[in-house]
């Protein structure tokens, strides 16, 4: 700021500098407000809270069990109120799917390739974030 005041007399593109000084902060402010309006925050991508709340697993679909493929994280356990269970291997997932009950299956994108194709065919993708996906039975 002080350098600009010191060199103001020698600066030739004063109108350009004033326009940038007015437009740039306005655009940054609009982008900041827009990120909250569209839920594009890092918490949305890092937490299972939004997956669980969006599917109303706790309220409307409380009878549907929630399973995690291979491992579950703290937020999934917390927001499911301790009802989330872990499916550790293909046999266990196959036996759960053979029950022919409606259920939710949460997978991490890095582990999705480990699920056999014939078991994935029995599931329908409901919602996905940057790190996780949630499926339900067809």
GROMACS .gro file of N, CA and C in nm:
model
  414
    1UNK      N    1   0.083  -0.118   0.000
    1UNK     CA    2   0.000   0.000   0.000
    1UNK      C    3   0.088   0.126   0.000
    2UNK      N    4   0.187   0.128   0.089
    2UNK     CA    5   0.272   0.246   0.098
    2UNK      C    6   0.360   0.261  -0.025
    3UNK      N    7   0.402   0.150  -0.084
    3UNK     CA    8   0.479   0.159  -0.207
    3UNK      C    9   0.395   0.218  -0.320
    4UNK      N   10   0.267   0.182  -0.322
    4UNK     CA   11   0.179   0.234  -0.426
    4UNK      C   12   0.161   0.386  -0.408
    5UNK      N   13   0.146   0.430  -0.286
    5UNK     CA   14   0.134   0.574  -0.259
    5UNK      C   15   0.263   0.646  -0.296
    6UNK      N   16   0.376   0.584  -0.265
    6UNK     CA   17   0.504   0.646  -0.294
    6UNK      C   18   0.526   0.659  -0.445
    7UNK      N   19   0.489   0.556  -0.522
    7UNK     CA   20   0.512   0.557  -0.667
    7UNK      C   21   0.390   0.604  -0.746
    8UNK      N   22   0.286   0.654  -0.683
    8UNK     CA   23   0.162   0.690  -0.751
    8UNK      C   24   0.184   0.793  -0.862
    9UNK      N   25   0.267   0.890  -0.839
    9UNK     CA   26   0.290   0.994  -0.940
    9UNK      C   27   0.357   0.938  -1.064
   10UNK      N   28   0.442   0.838  -1.048
   10UNK     CA   29   0.513   0.781  -1.162
   10UNK      C   30   0.434   0.671  -1.232
   11UNK      N   31   0.330   0.622  -1.169
   11UNK     CA   32   0.252   0.511  -1.224
   11UNK      C   33   0.165   0.562  -1.339
   12UNK      N   34   0.172   0.495  -1.456
   12UNK     CA   35   0.102   0.546  -1.575
   12UNK      C   36  -0.037   0.485  -1.593
   13UNK      N   37  -0.059   0.361  -1.553
   13UNK     CA   38  -0.189   0.295  -1.572
   13UNK      C   39  -0.273   0.302  -1.444
   14UNK      N   40  -0.309   0.420  -1.404
   14UNK     CA   41  -0.382   0.438  -1.279
   14UNK      C   42  -0.523   0.380  -1.287
   15UNK      N   43  -0.589   0.396  -1.400
   15UNK     CA   44  -0.726   0.345  -1.414
   15UNK      C   45  -0.729   0.192  -1.406
   16UNK      N   46  -0.632   0.129  -1.466
   16UNK     CA   47  -0.625  -0.018  -1.462
   16UNK      C   48  -0.604  -0.066  -1.319
   17UNK      N   49  -0.516  -0.002  -1.248
   17UNK     CA   50  -0.489  -0.039  -1.110
   17UNK      C   51  -0.613  -0.021  -1.023
   18UNK      N   52  -0.686   0.086  -1.042
   18UNK     CA   53  -0.807   0.111  -0.964
   18UNK      C   54  -0.914   0.007  -0.997
   19UNK      N   55  -0.930  -0.027  -1.123
   19UNK     CA   56  -1.029  -0.129  -1.162
   19UNK      C   57  -0.996  -0.265  -1.100
   20UNK      N   58  -0.870  -0.304  -1.108
   20UNK     CA   59  -0.830  -0.433  -1.049
   20UNK      C   60  -0.851  -0.429  -0.898
   21UNK      N   61  -0.818  -0.317  -0.835
   21UNK     CA   62  -0.834  -0.305  -0.691
   21UNK      C   63  -0.981  -0.311  -0.649
   22UNK      N   64  -1.071  -0.273  -0.735
   22UNK     CA   65  -1.214  -0.279  -0.703
   22UNK      C   66  -1.276  -0.414  -0.740
   23UNK      N   67  -1.237  -0.471  -0.852
   23UNK     CA   68  -1.299  -0.593  -0.902
   23UNK      C   69  -1.248  -0.717  -0.828
   24UNK      N   70  -1.120  -0.728  -0.805
   24UNK     CA   71  -1.063  -0.848  -0.745
   24UNK      C   72  -1.123  -0.882  -0.608
   25UNK      N   73  -1.128  -0.789  -0.514
   25UNK     CA   74  -1.188  -0.824  -0.384
   25UNK      C   75  -1.336  -0.861  -0.395
   26UNK      N   76  -1.406  -0.799  -0.488
   26UNK     CA   77  -1.547  -0.832  -0.508
   26UNK      C   78  -1.562  -0.976  -0.557
   27UNK      N   79  -1.480  -1.017  -0.651
   27UNK     CA   80  -1.486  -1.154  -0.702
   27UNK      C   81  -1.448  -1.256  -0.594
   28UNK      N   82  -1.350  -1.224  -0.515
   28UNK     CA   83  -1.310  -1.314  -0.406
   28UNK      C   84  -1.424  -1.328  -0.305
   29UNK      N   85  -1.490  -1.220  -0.273
   29UNK     CA   86  -1.603  -1.224  -0.180
   29UNK      C   87  -1.718  -1.308  -0.235
   30UNK      N   88  -1.750  -1.291  -0.362
   30UNK     CA   89  -1.858  -1.370  -0.425
   30UNK      C   90  -1.823  -1.518  -0.426
   31UNK      N   91  -1.699  -1.551  -0.456
   31UNK     CA   92  -1.656  -1.692  -0.456
   31UNK      C   93  -1.662  -1.750  -0.315
   32UNK      N   94  -1.627  -1.672  -0.216
   32UNK     CA   95  -1.631  -1.718  -0.077
   32UNK      C   96  -1.774  -1.748  -0.034
   33UNK      N   97  -1.865  -1.658  -0.061
   33UNK     CA   98  -2.007  -1.679  -0.027
   33UNK      C   99  -2.064  -1.794  -0.108
   34UNK      N  100  -2.027  -1.803  -0.235
   34UNK     CA  101  -2.076  -1.911  -0.320
   34UNK      C  102  -2.032  -2.048  -0.274
   35UNK      N  103  -1.913  -2.058  -0.219
   35UNK     CA  104  -1.866  -2.189  -0.171
   35UNK      C  105  -1.951  -2.239  -0.056
   36UNK      N  106  -2.001  -2.151   0.028
   36UNK     CA  107  -2.089  -2.193   0.137
   36UNK      C  108  -2.230  -2.222   0.086
   37UNK      N  109  -2.273  -2.149  -0.014
   37UNK     CA  110  -2.407  -2.170  -0.068
   37UNK      C  111  -2.420  -2.306  -0.136
   38UNK      N  112  -2.313  -2.353  -0.197
   38UNK     CA  113  -2.318  -2.481  -0.269
   38UNK      C  114  -2.249  -2.594  -0.193
   39UNK      N  115  -2.219  -2.574  -0.065
   39UNK     CA  116  -2.157  -2.675   0.021
   39UNK      C  117  -2.026  -2.729  -0.035
   40UNK      N  118  -1.950  -2.649  -0.100
   40UNK     CA  119  -1.822  -2.693  -0.154
   40UNK      C  120  -1.710  -2.669  -0.053
   41UNK      N  121  -1.730  -2.717   0.066
   41UNK     CA  122  -1.627  -2.702   0.167
   41UNK      C  123  -1.553  -2.833   0.183
   42UNK      N  124  -1.439  -2.829   0.244
   42UNK     CA  125  -1.360  -2.952   0.259
   42UNK      C  126  -1.427  -3.051   0.352
   43UNK      N  127  -1.505  -3.004   0.448
   43UNK     CA  128  -1.573  -3.097   0.538
   43UNK      C  129  -1.671  -3.185   0.463
   44UNK      N  130  -1.734  -3.131   0.360
   44UNK     CA  131  -1.828  -3.209   0.283
   44UNK      C  132  -1.757  -3.327   0.216
   45UNK      N  133  -1.635  -3.307   0.175
   45UNK     CA  134  -1.563  -3.413   0.106
   45UNK      C  135  -1.494  -3.509   0.202
   46UNK      N  136  -1.468  -3.468   0.324
   46UNK     CA  137  -1.391  -3.552   0.415
   46UNK      C  138  -1.475  -3.628   0.516
   47UNK      N  139  -1.600  -3.591   0.535
   47UNK     CA  140  -1.682  -3.652   0.638
   47UNK      C  141  -1.793  -3.736   0.577
   48UNK      N  142  -1.829  -3.843   0.646
   48UNK     CA  143  -1.943  -3.925   0.603
   48UNK      C  144  -2.075  -3.869   0.655
   49UNK      N  145  -2.068  -3.761   0.730
   49UNK     CA  146  -2.189  -3.701   0.787
   49UNK      C  147  -2.291  -3.669   0.679
   50UNK      N  148  -2.247  -3.610   0.571
   50UNK     CA  149  -2.339  -3.566   0.468
   50UNK      C  150  -2.397  -3.684   0.390
   51UNK      N  151  -2.320  -3.788   0.369
   51UNK     CA  152  -2.373  -3.908   0.305
   51UNK      C  153  -2.483  -3.970   0.390
   52UNK      N  154  -2.457  -3.981   0.517
   52UNK     CA  155  -2.553  -4.044   0.607
   52UNK      C  156  -2.676  -3.957   0.625
   53UNK      N  157  -2.658  -3.827   0.640
   53UNK     CA  158  -2.772  -3.737   0.658
   53UNK      C  159  -2.855  -3.726   0.530
   54UNK      N  160  -2.791  -3.720   0.414
   54UNK     CA  161  -2.865  -3.708   0.289
   54UNK      C  162  -2.952  -3.829   0.262
   55UNK      N  163  -2.910  -3.946   0.304
   55UNK     CA  164  -2.989  -4.067   0.282
   55UNK      C  165  -3.087  -4.092   0.396
   56UNK      N  166  -3.088  -4.004   0.495
   56UNK     CA  167  -3.178  -4.015   0.609
   56UNK      C  168  -3.171  -4.153   0.674
   57UNK      N  169  -3.049  -4.204   0.686
   57UNK     CA  170  -3.029  -4.336   0.745
   57UNK      C  171  -3.072  -4.337   0.891
   58UNK      N  172  -3.058  -4.225   0.957
   58UNK     CA  173  -3.092  -4.220   1.099
   58UNK      C  174  -3.242  -4.205   1.119
   59UNK      N  175  -3.312  -4.130   1.034
   59UNK     CA  176  -3.453  -4.100   1.059
   59UNK      C  177  -3.547  -4.187   0.976
   60UNK      N  178  -3.560  -4.160   0.848
   60UNK     CA  179  -3.658  -4.228   0.763
   60UNK      C  180  -3.619  -4.373   0.737
   61UNK      N  181  -3.495  -4.396   0.699
   61UNK     CA  182  -3.449  -4.531   0.664
   61UNK      C  183  -3.377  -4.598   0.780
   62UNK      N  184  -3.426  -4.576   0.901
   62UNK     CA  185  -3.354  -4.628   1.018
   62UNK      C  186  -3.355  -4.780   1.025
   63UNK      N  187  -3.450  -4.846   0.957
   63UNK     CA  188  -3.454  -4.991   0.958
   63UNK      C  189  -3.352  -5.054   0.864
   64UNK      N  190  -3.297  -4.975   0.774
   64UNK     CA  191  -3.200  -5.028   0.678
   64UNK      C  192  -3.061  -5.029   0.741
   65UNK      N  193  -2.996  -5.143   0.743
   65UNK     CA  194  -2.861  -5.148   0.802
   65UNK      C  195  -2.758  -5.075   0.715
   66UNK      N  196  -2.655  -5.029   0.779
   66UNK     CA  197  -2.546  -4.957   0.713
   66UNK      C  198  -2.420  -5.039   0.728
   67UNK      N  199  -2.358  -5.072   0.615
   67UNK     CA  200  -2.235  -5.150   0.614
   67UNK      C  201  -2.123  -5.069   0.549
   68UNK      N  202  -2.002  -5.092   0.596
   68UNK     CA  203  -1.882  -5.033   0.537
   68UNK      C  204  -1.798  -5.145   0.478
   69UNK      N  205  -1.744  -5.122   0.360
   69UNK     CA  206  -1.657  -5.219   0.295
   69UNK      C  207  -1.516  -5.205   0.351
   70UNK      N  208  -1.463  -5.310   0.409
   70UNK     CA  209  -1.327  -5.324   0.463
   70UNK      C  210  -1.306  -5.251   0.596
   71UNK      N  211  -1.335  -5.124   0.606
   71UNK     CA  212  -1.315  -5.052   0.731
   71UNK      C  213  -1.408  -4.932   0.738
   72UNK      N  214  -1.433  -4.887   0.859
   72UNK     CA  215  -1.517  -4.768   0.877
   72UNK      C  216  -1.438  -4.663   0.952
   73UNK      N  217  -1.473  -4.540   0.927
   73UNK     CA  218  -1.402  -4.432   0.995
   73UNK      C  219  -1.484  -4.381   1.113
   74UNK      N  220  -1.427  -4.290   1.185
   74UNK     CA  221  -1.492  -4.239   1.306
   74UNK      C  222  -1.621  -4.166   1.273
   75UNK      N  223  -1.621  -4.083   1.169
   75UNK     CA  224  -1.742  -4.005   1.141
   75UNK      C  225  -1.858  -4.095   1.100
   76UNK      N  226  -1.830  -4.201   1.027
   76UNK     CA  227  -1.936  -4.295   0.991
   76UNK      C  228  -1.994  -4.365   1.111
   77UNK      N  229  -1.909  -4.402   1.204
   77UNK     CA  230  -1.955  -4.468   1.327
   77UNK      C  231  -2.035  -4.370   1.412
   78UNK      N  232  -1.988  -4.246   1.421
   78UNK     CA  233  -2.053  -4.147   1.505
   78UNK      C  234  -2.190  -4.108   1.450
   79UNK      N  235  -2.197  -4.073   1.322
   79UNK     CA  236  -2.322  -4.024   1.265
   79UNK      C  237  -2.424  -4.134   1.240
   80UNK      N  238  -2.382  -4.258   1.241
   80UNK     CA  239  -2.479  -4.368   1.232
   80UNK      C  240  -2.522  -4.413   1.372
   81UNK      N  241  -2.474  -4.344   1.471
   81UNK     CA  242  -2.504  -4.372   1.612
   81UNK      C  243  -2.464  -4.514   1.651
   82UNK      N  244  -2.351  -4.556   1.600
   82UNK     CA  245  -2.295  -4.685   1.636
   82UNK      C  246  -2.356  -4.804   1.563
   83UNK      N  247  -2.442  -4.779   1.464
   83UNK     CA  248  -2.510  -4.889   1.395
   83UNK      C  249  -2.436  -4.938   1.271
   84UNK      N  250  -2.330  -4.871   1.233
   84UNK     CA  251  -2.254  -4.913   1.115
   84UNK      C  252  -2.176  -5.040   1.144
   85UNK      N  253  -2.178  -5.131   1.048
   85UNK     CA  254  -2.105  -5.257   1.061
   85UNK      C  255  -2.004  -5.268   0.949
   86UNK      N  256  -1.903  -5.350   0.970
   86UNK     CA  257  -1.798  -5.365   0.870
   86UNK      C  258  -1.813  -5.499   0.799
   87UNK      N  259  -1.804  -5.494   0.666
   87UNK     CA  260  -1.798  -5.615   0.584
   87UNK      C  261  -1.653  -5.628   0.541
   88UNK      N  262  -1.587  -5.734   0.587
   88UNK     CA  263  -1.442  -5.742   0.570
   88UNK      C  264  -1.396  -5.809   0.442
   89UNK      N  265  -1.479  -5.897   0.385
   89UNK     CA  266  -1.435  -5.967   0.265
   89UNK      C  267  -1.553  -5.999   0.174
   90UNK      N  268  -1.523  -6.061   0.061
   90UNK     CA  269  -1.625  -6.090  -0.040
   90UNK      C  270  -1.729  -6.189   0.010
   91UNK      N  271  -1.687  -6.289   0.086
   91UNK     CA  272  -1.780  -6.388   0.139
   91UNK      C  273  -1.884  -6.323   0.229
   92UNK      N  274  -1.836  -6.237   0.315
   92UNK     CA  275  -1.926  -6.169   0.408
   92UNK      C  276  -2.023  -6.079   0.333
   93UNK      N  277  -1.975  -6.007   0.233
   93UNK     CA  278  -2.063  -5.921   0.153
   93UNK      C  279  -2.165  -6.005   0.077
   94UNK      N  280  -2.122  -6.117   0.023
   94UNK     CA  281  -2.214  -6.205  -0.050
   94UNK      C  282  -2.323  -6.258   0.043
   95UNK      N  283  -2.287  -6.297   0.164
   95UNK     CA  284  -2.387  -6.348   0.258
   95UNK      C  285  -2.485  -6.238   0.301
   96UNK      N  286  -2.437  -6.115   0.313
   96UNK     CA  287  -2.525  -6.003   0.348
   96UNK      C  288  -2.621  -5.974   0.233
   97UNK      N  289  -2.571  -5.978   0.110
   97UNK     CA  290  -2.657  -5.951  -0.006
   97UNK      C  291  -2.757  -6.064  -0.030
   98UNK      N  292  -2.725  -6.186   0.009
   98UNK     CA  293  -2.817  -6.299  -0.009
   98UNK      C  294  -2.938  -6.290   0.083
   99UNK      N  295  -2.932  -6.208   0.184
   99UNK     CA  296  -3.047  -6.190   0.274
   99UNK      C  297  -3.162  -6.120   0.204
  100UNK      N  298  -3.134  -6.057   0.090
  100UNK     CA  299  -3.234  -5.985   0.009
  100UNK      C  300  -3.305  -5.875   0.089
  101UNK      N  301  -3.231  -5.812   0.179
  101UNK     CA  302  -3.284  -5.698   0.254
  101UNK      C  303  -3.229  -5.569   0.194
  102UNK      N  304  -3.304  -5.462   0.211
  102UNK     CA  305  -3.255  -5.331   0.171
  102UNK      C  306  -3.145  -5.291   0.268
  103UNK      N  307  -3.034  -5.241   0.215
  103UNK     CA  308  -2.923  -5.198   0.299
  103UNK      C  309  -2.844  -5.090   0.228
  104UNK      N  310  -2.760  -5.023   0.304
  104UNK     CA  311  -2.667  -4.926   0.250
  104UNK      C  312  -2.526  -4.982   0.265
  105UNK      N  313  -2.445  -4.962   0.162
  105UNK     CA  314  -2.304  -5.003   0.165
  105UNK      C  315  -2.218  -4.883   0.130
  106UNK      N  316  -2.130  -4.846   0.220
  106UNK     CA  317  -2.039  -4.733   0.199
  106UNK      C  318  -1.902  -4.789   0.163
  107UNK      N  319  -1.847  -4.740   0.054
  107UNK     CA  320  -1.714  -4.782   0.012
  107UNK      C  321  -1.625  -4.661  -0.007
  108UNK      N  322  -1.498  -4.681   0.013
  108UNK     CA  323  -1.400  -4.578  -0.018
  108UNK      C  324  -1.357  -4.599  -0.162
  109UNK      N  325  -1.341  -4.493  -0.235
  109UNK     CA  326  -1.310  -4.504  -0.378
  109UNK      C  327  -1.183  -4.583  -0.404
  110UNK      N  328  -1.087  -4.576  -0.314
  110UNK     CA  329  -0.963  -4.650  -0.334
  110UNK      C  330  -0.984  -4.801  -0.318
  111UNK      N  331  -1.093  -4.842  -0.250
  111UNK     CA  332  -1.121  -4.984  -0.228
  111UNK      C  333  -1.230  -5.039  -0.318
  112UNK      N  334  -1.293  -4.956  -0.400
  112UNK     CA  335  -1.406  -5.002  -0.482
  112UNK      C  336  -1.366  -5.111  -0.581
  113UNK      N  337  -1.245  -5.106  -0.630
  113UNK     CA  338  -1.202  -5.206  -0.729
  113UNK      C  339  -1.189  -5.345  -0.668
  114UNK      N  340  -1.184  -5.355  -0.536
  114UNK     CA  341  -1.172  -5.485  -0.469
  114UNK      C  342  -1.304  -5.560  -0.461
  115UNK      N  343  -1.415  -5.492  -0.483
  115UNK     CA  344  -1.547  -5.558  -0.478
  115UNK      C  345  -1.569  -5.629  -0.611
  116UNK      N  346  -1.604  -5.757  -0.608
  116UNK     CA  347  -1.627  -5.831  -0.733
  116UNK      C  348  -1.741  -5.771  -0.815
  117UNK      N  349  -1.727  -5.780  -0.947
  117UNK     CA  350  -1.825  -5.720  -1.039
  117UNK      C  351  -1.965  -5.778  -1.019
  118UNK      N  352  -1.975  -5.910  -0.992
  118UNK     CA  353  -2.107  -5.971  -0.975
  118UNK      C  354  -2.179  -5.920  -0.850
  119UNK      N  355  -2.103  -5.878  -0.750
  119UNK     CA  356  -2.164  -5.819  -0.631
  119UNK      C  357  -2.200  -5.673  -0.654
  120UNK      N  358  -2.119  -5.603  -0.729
  120UNK     CA  359  -2.149  -5.463  -0.763
  120UNK      C  360  -2.275  -5.456  -0.849
  121UNK      N  361  -2.299  -5.558  -0.930
  121UNK     CA  362  -2.418  -5.560  -1.015
  121UNK      C  363  -2.547  -5.564  -0.933
  122UNK      N  364  -2.539  -5.610  -0.810
  122UNK     CA  365  -2.656  -5.616  -0.723
  122UNK      C  366  -2.681  -5.485  -0.648
  123UNK      N  367  -2.590  -5.390  -0.666
  123UNK     CA  368  -2.599  -5.263  -0.594
  123UNK      C  369  -2.627  -5.148  -0.689
  124UNK      N  370  -2.682  -5.041  -0.634
  124UNK     CA  371  -2.710  -4.920  -0.711
  124UNK      C  372  -2.644  -4.802  -0.640
  125UNK      N  373  -2.565  -4.725  -0.716
  125UNK     CA  374  -2.497  -4.608  -0.659
  125UNK      C  375  -2.600  -4.501  -0.627
  126UNK      N  376  -2.599  -4.455  -0.503
  126UNK     CA  377  -2.694  -4.354  -0.459
  126UNK      C  378  -2.631  -4.216  -0.458
  127UNK      N  379  -2.514  -4.206  -0.399
  127UNK     CA  380  -2.446  -4.077  -0.388
  127UNK      C  381  -2.297  -4.100  -0.375
  128UNK      N  382  -2.221  -4.001  -0.418
  128UNK     CA  383  -2.076  -4.015  -0.415
  128UNK      C  384  -2.014  -3.880  -0.381
  129UNK      N  385  -1.906  -3.885  -0.304
  129UNK     CA  386  -1.827  -3.766  -0.277
  129UNK      C  387  -1.687  -3.790  -0.331
  130UNK      N  388  -1.597  -3.704  -0.294
  130UNK     CA  389  -1.460  -3.715  -0.345
  130UNK      C  390  -1.392  -3.843  -0.298
  131UNK      N  391  -1.421  -3.887  -0.176
  131UNK     CA  392  -1.352  -4.003  -0.120
  131UNK      C  393  -1.440  -4.127  -0.107
  132UNK      N  394  -1.570  -4.111  -0.089
  132UNK     CA  395  -1.656  -4.225  -0.059
  132UNK      C  396  -1.777  -4.230  -0.151
  133UNK      N  397  -1.835  -4.349  -0.158
  133UNK     CA  398  -1.959  -4.371  -0.234
  133UNK      C  399  -2.053  -4.450  -0.145
  134UNK      N  400  -2.182  -4.427  -0.163
  134UNK     CA  401  -2.281  -4.504  -0.089
  134UNK      C  402  -2.373  -4.574  -0.188
  135UNK      N  403  -2.391  -4.703  -0.167
  135UNK     CA  404  -2.473  -4.787  -0.253
  135UNK      C  405  -2.591  -4.841  -0.173
  136UNK      N  406  -2.695  -4.880  -0.244
  136UNK     CA  407  -2.807  -4.951  -0.185
  136UNK      C  408  -2.838  -5.071  -0.272
  137UNK      N  409  -2.910  -5.167  -0.217
  137UNK     CA  410  -2.945  -5.285  -0.296
  137UNK      C  411  -3.054  -5.249  -0.395
  138UNK      N  412  -3.055  -5.319  -0.508
  138UNK     CA  413  -3.155  -5.292  -0.613
  138UNK      C  414  -3.290  -5.348  -0.576
   0.00000   0.00000   0.00000
